[in-house]
XYZ file of C-alpha atoms in Angstrom:
527
model
C 0.000 0.000 0.000
C 2.625 2.550 1.011
C 4.686 2.432 -2.168
C 4.827 4.881 -5.099
C 1.214 4.555 -6.231
C -0.076 5.320 -2.736
C 0.247 9.088 -3.180
C -2.116 9.096 -6.143
C -4.612 6.781 -4.427
C -4.576 8.975 -1.313
C -5.127 12.170 -3.285
C -7.979 10.680 -5.304
C -9.714 9.755 -2.063
C -8.918 12.862 -0.028
C -9.513 15.617 -2.604
C -10.896 14.015 -5.766
C -11.919 17.280 -7.475
C -8.574 19.038 -7.013
C -6.627 19.644 -10.235
C -3.866 17.057 -10.527
C -2.470 17.527 -14.036
C -2.655 20.360 -16.568
C -1.355 20.170 -20.126
C -2.446 23.003 -22.372
C -6.234 22.997 -22.229
C -6.411 19.450 -20.844
C -7.102 19.305 -17.108
C -7.377 16.153 -14.979
C -8.620 16.038 -11.403
C -7.071 13.529 -9.033
C -10.154 11.321 -9.325
C -10.020 11.410 -13.126
C -6.277 10.806 -13.248
C -6.509 7.854 -10.878
C -9.337 6.286 -12.905
C -7.329 6.655 -16.121
C -4.272 5.121 -14.462
C -6.356 2.195 -13.205
C -7.879 1.570 -16.629
C -4.429 1.504 -18.179
C -2.927 -0.731 -15.489
C -5.766 -3.268 -15.825
C -5.510 -3.211 -19.625
C -1.752 -3.770 -19.469
C -2.226 -6.662 -17.058
C -4.647 -8.291 -19.508
C -1.949 -8.022 -22.182
C 0.430 -9.901 -19.886
C 2.402 -6.918 -18.581
C 2.586 -7.875 -14.933
C 4.743 -7.429 -11.858
C 8.434 -7.902 -12.599
C 8.128 -6.963 -16.279
C 9.856 -3.935 -17.767
C 7.904 -1.367 -19.746
C 9.679 1.250 -21.874
C 8.151 4.475 -23.105
C 9.301 6.717 -25.963
C 7.591 10.094 -25.819
C 8.112 13.773 -25.633
C 6.240 15.364 -22.734
C 2.580 14.382 -22.765
C -0.089 13.801 -20.067
C -0.314 10.147 -21.114
C 3.246 9.756 -19.816
C 2.057 10.573 -16.299
C -0.590 7.852 -16.621
C 1.931 5.356 -17.956
C 4.278 6.155 -15.072
C 1.698 5.581 -12.339
C 0.194 2.539 -14.067
C 3.617 0.898 -14.079
C 4.130 1.762 -10.407
C 0.800 0.266 -9.348
C 1.514 -2.946 -11.277
C 5.039 -3.340 -9.925
C 6.307 -3.019 -13.499
C 9.664 -1.312 -14.002
C 9.382 1.896 -16.033
C 12.171 2.401 -18.593
C 12.070 5.995 -19.915
C 13.738 6.506 -23.308
C 15.141 9.810 -24.497
C 13.525 10.574 -27.893
C 16.734 12.295 -29.002
C 18.803 9.127 -28.785
C 19.901 7.382 -31.960
C 18.130 4.156 -32.865
C 21.296 2.185 -31.988
C 21.233 3.602 -28.447
C 17.533 2.788 -28.064
C 18.064 -0.761 -29.299
C 20.948 -1.273 -26.880
C 18.872 -0.037 -23.947
C 15.882 -2.213 -24.866
C 18.084 -5.294 -25.108
C 20.066 -4.554 -21.956
C 16.917 -3.949 -19.916
C 15.079 -6.892 -21.515
C 11.973 -4.772 -22.054
C 9.073 -6.870 -23.246
C 6.686 -3.954 -23.853
C 7.026 -0.429 -25.186
C 4.602 2.483 -25.487
C 5.489 5.163 -28.017
C 4.135 8.214 -29.833
C 3.470 7.746 -33.539
C 5.750 10.702 -34.404
C 8.686 8.588 -33.185
C 7.767 5.456 -35.153
C 10.634 5.694 -37.642
C 13.406 5.637 -35.051
C 11.596 2.890 -33.150
C 11.196 0.670 -36.224
C 14.920 0.855 -36.866
C 15.703 0.112 -33.236
C 13.341 -2.832 -32.757
C 14.531 -4.800 -35.797
C 17.239 -6.519 -33.769
C 15.566 -6.449 -30.333
C 15.334 -9.945 -28.923
C 12.856 -9.550 -26.064
C 10.397 -6.845 -27.132
C 7.047 -8.511 -27.841
C 4.394 -5.851 -27.293
C 4.099 -2.440 -28.938
C 1.506 0.134 -27.927
C 1.086 3.287 -29.998
C -0.354 6.683 -29.146
C -1.804 8.055 -32.372
C -4.487 7.773 -35.010
C -2.734 5.273 -37.268
C -2.075 2.043 -35.363
C 0.040 -0.493 -37.289
C -1.208 -4.045 -37.601
C -0.170 -6.190 -34.658
C 0.158 -3.218 -32.306
C -2.256 -1.891 -29.691
C -3.819 1.536 -29.308
C -2.939 3.450 -26.143
C -6.255 5.309 -26.405
C -8.103 1.996 -26.398
C -6.223 0.835 -23.307
C -7.040 4.094 -21.523
C -10.715 3.441 -22.324
C -10.676 0.016 -20.643
C -13.886 -0.740 -18.745
C -12.221 -1.713 -15.447
C -11.065 1.256 -13.332
C -10.600 -0.675 -10.082
C -7.301 -0.621 -8.205
C -4.718 -3.190 -9.272
C -4.425 -5.925 -6.665
C -0.651 -6.267 -6.605
C 1.458 -6.798 -3.507
C 4.460 -4.458 -3.614
C 7.557 -4.264 -1.436
C 10.037 -1.437 -1.025
C 12.811 -3.380 -2.727
C 10.764 -4.004 -5.888
C 12.081 -2.177 -8.944
C 10.369 1.102 -9.824
C 12.396 2.594 -12.671
C 15.508 2.072 -14.768
C 17.130 5.378 -15.685
C 19.841 5.114 -18.326
C 22.833 7.423 -18.343
C 25.825 7.412 -20.675
C 28.749 5.344 -19.455
C 32.382 6.370 -19.664
C 32.942 3.594 -22.202
C 30.060 4.731 -24.379
C 27.776 1.915 -23.207
C 24.567 3.039 -21.463
C 24.394 2.182 -17.784
C 21.057 1.476 -16.172
C 20.514 2.988 -12.724
C 18.035 0.901 -10.735
C 15.703 2.747 -8.387
C 13.369 0.777 -6.162
C 9.851 1.584 -4.993
C 11.335 2.652 -1.651
C 13.800 5.033 -3.325
C 11.044 6.800 -5.269
C 8.660 6.782 -2.304
C 11.191 8.157 0.175
C 12.444 10.765 -2.291
C 8.873 12.024 -2.693
C 8.418 12.054 1.081
C 11.665 13.968 1.592
C 10.636 16.631 -0.905
C 7.209 16.864 0.733
C 8.788 17.279 4.187
C 10.995 20.095 2.936
C 8.289 21.836 0.946
C 7.195 25.064 2.596
C 3.435 24.771 2.380
C 1.514 27.687 0.967
C -1.937 28.580 2.251
C -3.304 26.851 -0.833
C -2.068 23.715 -2.639
C 1.161 24.021 -4.586
C 1.011 24.420 -8.381
C 4.284 23.466 -10.093
C 5.082 24.290 -13.728
C 7.927 22.735 -15.699
C 9.037 21.751 -19.166
C 11.584 19.213 -17.796
C 11.317 15.997 -19.819
C 9.596 13.107 -18.099
C 12.220 10.657 -19.389
C 14.703 12.497 -17.142
C 15.143 12.122 -13.394
C 14.305 15.814 -12.894
C 10.899 15.512 -14.533
C 9.975 12.316 -12.708
C 11.046 13.713 -9.343
C 8.836 16.768 -9.846
C 5.811 14.559 -10.585
C 6.405 12.704 -7.350
C 6.995 15.847 -5.310
C 3.776 17.519 -6.394
C 1.772 14.312 -5.952
C 3.218 13.819 -2.466
C 2.072 17.320 -1.435
C -1.284 16.951 -3.203
C -0.650 19.795 -5.618
C -1.145 20.488 -9.312
C 1.398 19.596 -11.988
C 1.432 21.944 -14.998
C 3.337 20.175 -17.765
C 4.822 21.787 -20.881
C 6.381 20.168 -23.923
C 8.432 23.165 -25.073
C 9.467 26.605 -23.962
C 7.084 29.226 -25.345
C 7.394 32.246 -23.028
C 3.929 33.684 -23.632
C 2.295 30.296 -23.002
C 4.268 29.909 -19.769
C 3.194 33.330 -18.523
C -0.403 32.562 -19.470
C -0.357 29.279 -17.519
C 1.236 30.913 -14.468
C -1.503 33.525 -14.312
C -4.370 31.154 -15.146
C -3.525 28.432 -12.615
C -1.759 30.477 -9.933
C 1.558 28.647 -10.336
C 3.546 28.736 -7.079
C 6.713 26.894 -8.166
C 8.597 26.841 -11.460
C 11.510 24.743 -12.697
C 13.387 25.666 -15.886
C 16.218 23.489 -17.175
C 18.861 24.602 -17.976
C 18.574 27.624 -15.669
C 19.483 30.076 -18.453
C 15.923 29.471 -19.672
C 14.876 32.085 -17.112
C 16.872 34.592 -19.155
C 14.993 33.507 -22.271
C 11.711 34.164 -20.465
C 12.852 37.608 -19.360
C 13.959 38.563 -22.862
C 10.366 38.183 -24.010
C 8.936 41.447 -22.777
C 5.360 40.155 -22.788
C 5.930 38.932 -19.220
C 4.953 42.448 -18.184
C 1.402 41.786 -19.436
C 0.777 38.940 -16.961
C 0.350 38.588 -13.219
C 3.219 36.344 -12.112
C 3.015 37.210 -8.419
C 1.797 33.728 -7.413
C 5.297 32.270 -7.951
C 7.031 31.931 -4.595
C 9.757 29.456 -5.608
C 11.975 29.349 -8.707
C 14.212 26.301 -8.932
C 17.800 26.223 -10.166
C 19.943 23.080 -10.033
C 23.541 21.884 -9.873
C 25.349 25.031 -8.798
C 24.453 26.850 -12.007
C 23.031 30.018 -10.478
C 24.695 33.428 -10.546
C 23.912 36.916 -9.298
C 22.902 37.915 -12.815
C 20.528 34.967 -13.126
C 19.140 35.521 -9.613
C 18.324 39.127 -10.500
C 16.556 37.962 -13.668
C 14.477 35.482 -11.656
C 13.578 38.208 -9.179
C 12.584 40.535 -11.984
C 10.186 37.908 -13.317
C 8.932 36.728 -9.930
C 9.371 39.517 -7.326
C 9.481 38.265 -3.765
C 10.058 34.646 -4.745
C 12.892 32.596 -3.310
C 15.404 30.602 -5.306
C 15.556 26.844 -4.764
C 19.130 25.580 -5.196
C 19.986 21.887 -5.111
C 22.438 19.182 -6.064
C 21.822 15.563 -6.954
C 22.465 12.694 -9.328
C 20.638 9.746 -10.845
C 22.333 7.461 -8.323
C 21.624 9.512 -5.178
C 18.533 11.648 -5.880
C 19.101 15.057 -4.198
C 21.365 15.095 -1.109
C 21.315 18.901 -0.714
C 19.016 21.866 -1.269
C 18.105 25.292 0.104
C 15.728 28.209 -0.420
C 17.345 31.650 -0.574
C 15.674 35.035 -0.566
C 17.279 37.942 -2.386
C 17.870 39.498 1.035
C 20.020 36.535 2.005
C 21.867 36.773 -1.297
C 22.465 40.507 -0.815
C 23.915 39.859 2.648
C 26.244 37.181 1.259
C 26.580 37.313 -2.571
C 28.790 34.196 -2.649
C 25.886 32.219 -1.214
C 24.169 32.237 -4.623
C 26.724 29.626 -5.724
C 25.688 27.128 -3.057
C 23.831 23.892 -3.756
C 22.292 24.043 -0.287
C 22.470 22.229 3.004
C 22.082 18.546 3.688
C 18.542 17.296 3.129
C 16.550 15.256 5.614
C 16.921 11.451 5.414
C 20.434 11.832 3.933
C 24.010 11.336 5.121
C 26.843 12.850 3.087
C 30.590 12.977 3.659
C 33.311 14.777 1.735
C 36.411 12.614 1.536
C 39.929 12.664 0.100
C 41.460 9.976 -2.100
C 42.095 7.845 1.008
C 38.488 7.998 2.129
C 39.243 10.373 5.009
C 36.870 13.241 5.782
C 38.161 16.637 4.669
C 37.725 19.752 6.848
C 35.300 22.557 6.018
C 36.552 24.744 3.186
C 38.497 21.919 1.527
C 37.062 20.164 -1.558
C 36.389 16.452 -1.254
C 34.520 13.764 -3.145
C 30.905 13.579 -2.036
C 29.840 10.154 -0.839
C 26.177 9.648 0.032
C 24.196 7.176 2.113
C 20.407 7.131 2.462
C 17.300 5.096 1.680
C 17.213 6.993 -1.642
C 20.453 5.746 -3.179
C 20.168 3.476 -6.183
C 20.168 -0.316 -5.997
C 23.004 -0.731 -8.476
C 23.798 -0.642 -12.184
C 21.908 -3.088 -14.345
C 24.026 -6.142 -15.223
C 27.238 -4.405 -14.171
C 28.376 -5.693 -10.775
C 31.884 -4.367 -11.348
C 30.804 -0.769 -11.792
C 28.251 -1.169 -9.002
C 31.013 -2.318 -6.665
C 33.192 0.646 -7.580
C 30.398 3.170 -7.010
C 28.381 1.623 -4.163
C 30.660 0.630 -1.271
C 29.427 -0.339 2.187
C 26.171 1.462 1.506
C 27.891 4.679 0.381
C 27.618 6.002 -3.170
C 30.903 7.492 -4.366
C 29.566 10.240 -6.607
C 32.743 11.419 -8.291
C 31.618 14.990 -7.623
C 33.921 17.360 -5.762
C 32.154 19.571 -3.205
C 33.187 21.716 -0.272
C 31.244 22.747 2.811
C 31.524 26.123 4.492
C 31.385 26.775 8.246
C 27.628 27.425 8.059
C 26.922 24.006 6.582
C 26.311 25.130 2.986
C 27.732 22.935 0.219
C 29.301 24.128 -3.035
C 29.878 22.104 -6.201
C 33.529 22.659 -7.107
C 34.293 20.227 -9.907
C 33.522 16.747 -11.175
C 35.969 14.020 -10.474
C 34.357 11.972 -13.183
C 35.106 13.341 -16.605
C 31.638 14.593 -17.334
C 30.074 17.640 -18.976
C 26.645 18.827 -17.797
C 25.072 20.522 -20.776
C 21.480 21.687 -21.048
C 20.429 19.442 -18.194
C 22.058 16.304 -19.642
C 25.151 14.432 -18.503
C 27.666 13.846 -21.295
C 30.745 11.749 -20.628
C 33.914 12.921 -22.330
C 35.253 9.444 -23.082
C 32.075 8.519 -24.921
C 32.322 11.520 -27.242
C 36.079 11.068 -27.647
C 35.581 7.448 -28.675
C 33.143 8.392 -31.426
C 35.332 11.214 -32.712
C 38.473 9.093 -32.793
C 36.732 6.723 -35.201
C 36.958 9.488 -37.810
C 39.867 8.724 -40.173
C 41.260 12.257 -39.974
C 41.437 12.404 -36.162
C 44.540 11.094 -34.431
C 43.443 11.957 -30.908
C 41.199 14.400 -29.105
C 40.183 15.627 -25.679
C 36.706 16.702 -24.631
C 35.991 19.213 -21.873
C 33.121 21.423 -20.799
C 33.264 25.169 -21.394
C 30.914 27.979 -20.300
C 28.084 28.644 -22.755
C 25.323 31.263 -22.686
C 22.655 28.872 -23.923
C 23.510 25.646 -22.085
C 25.497 26.935 -19.080
C 28.135 24.408 -20.096
C 28.792 23.028 -23.570
C 30.827 20.180 -24.997
C 34.131 21.339 -26.504
C 36.765 19.236 -28.236
C 40.460 19.764 -28.922
C 41.549 17.743 -31.945
C 44.911 16.545 -33.227
C 44.668 15.533 -36.893
C 46.544 12.750 -38.601
C 49.394 14.036 -40.726
C 48.379 15.122 -44.183
C 44.649 15.300 -43.409
C 42.163 18.114 -43.084
C 38.783 18.277 -41.391
C 36.527 21.173 -42.423
C 33.943 22.298 -39.892
C 31.123 21.221 -42.215
C 32.472 17.665 -42.362
C 32.950 17.521 -38.597
C 29.427 18.765 -37.876
C 27.897 16.314 -40.356
C 29.859 13.472 -38.787
C 28.726 14.425 -35.287
C 25.082 14.675 -36.350
C 25.206 11.188 -37.840
C 27.032 9.493 -34.976
C 25.693 10.926 -31.718
C 22.635 12.430 -30.088
C 22.271 16.191 -30.521
C 23.009 17.062 -26.895
C 26.267 15.067 -26.975
C 27.926 16.655 -29.995
C 30.707 19.212 -29.484
C 29.616 22.794 -29.978
C 33.144 24.181 -29.823
C 36.296 22.922 -31.539
C 39.998 23.668 -31.568
C 42.726 22.105 -33.712
C 46.208 21.782 -32.175
C 49.497 20.122 -33.042
C 49.633 18.210 -29.740
C 47.613 17.852 -26.556
C 49.202 19.054 -23.300
C 50.370 16.156 -21.142
C 51.997 15.698 -17.748
C 55.145 13.693 -17.017
C 53.163 10.470 -16.972
C 51.663 11.154 -20.384
C 48.178 11.980 -19.082
C 46.331 14.717 -20.943
C 46.134 17.876 -18.840
C 42.557 18.964 -19.311
C 42.975 21.664 -16.695
C 45.373 23.383 -19.120
C 42.780 23.187 -21.884
C 40.174 24.727 -19.596
C 42.523 27.570 -18.719
C 43.140 28.271 -22.411
C 39.518 27.830 -23.489
C 38.857 31.472 -24.380
C 41.736 31.527 -26.845
C 41.289 27.982 -28.182
C 37.737 27.374 -29.248
C 35.455 28.277 -32.116
C 31.687 27.709 -32.018
C 30.789 25.316 -34.849
C 27.047 24.942 -34.123
C 25.460 28.359 -34.212
C 22.012 27.377 -35.522
C 19.181 27.112 -33.007
C 17.707 24.115 -34.843
C 20.592 22.046 -33.542
C 20.464 23.457 -30.036
C 18.982 20.374 -28.421
C 16.927 22.511 -26.044
C 14.363 20.665 -23.956
């Protein structure tokens, strides 16, 4: 009873007529949403999708995704969200690795799915959202119209799988992060505990994709507090302002945070009443005084929610800061917050010893919200999850007041536009090009993405590589958000005495090194 689906069941019983989900002009009360979820869960069970199975979904943001998510949770079926921007090879690999037997997809993504499923060995059931349902597949609309809206009678335990979230591995192979029912449930409870209740129910607006941990966590937070979830599929400033005013939005999450600047640049915000917003969220140490002032201009009197987390640990830290607090201590805007409830976190050196305040150390986390392990990778699980502690690879420091700051990433990772991109993965793809002898990938500051992928390339002797050829190669070989946006060509990469590439040197020289090779917005990969 007290697993992930409980929050929805409780809300449907306690305040059935309260708005649960808004998407454009579509509005679902908690009673309506719960009935739709039950119809879908019972229909899936009749098709043989039962506890222990894995169910993938391939969608852009859509209210049906919320129903799919909760239906899977009530059945004890593991949800496997797929990023629609992945190449068909990546999707196929994930489907095979996770042994998904069923997949629900939007008809606009049929082409990439057809290419991916050709060599899938386990996938047996396809369900399509759309008007043209291929022979042998099932209609999602028909399943949502099932005649049985009773609660699924499935016994669930905390250790049962809830979701498999796939992130890029350092070797280029996707790694599946397993989260249990208890992880999702306790994460929702933690966010509910820390939520500062308004006098009326919270209304949260976001465009964060629901295939991403950020989007899923926001669904669970707002359901745990019995609020309203306003979902967007793309960033259209005027539509966002309209929704804020119409539904009295109290919390907003834009990813990446520079999206707040995009909202402010559209002067029509002055035509709307945005005063209901009391919390604007900004993640992963990406806030600045300039951005904070923009957020305050849009939402006067609101506080800024700062946090830090990962797919493996959920969110160990967070805080709410007023502009008064920021004015008193401008450096505080760079914090990722204080330690959250239900969480233990230590900062350690390379020997596993705790470092003193003010000294960077690797964050290791222990709580009921850490992941269960990596799918079919006991070696990597053992390296990351040791004696109950997750070794995050992120370098943080804590000040004397207990605030944490994200300093660097021990793992060679670039966080761009809300996505994690591993340097070795991109380097491996690039080095397959016949003109490239070697390369090094780093992250550099970028106005659009906060951080962007940049590559320094050494060419093979006697070869050339025009920008047009490089961009075409990247488009054909990797997802849009992974491709380098900046490039530099050098005779040799800087190395230390042991022959290791000195990426810190490249970062220091970034301003002089790089050229932007993707200037067009159509390739921006924005959420």
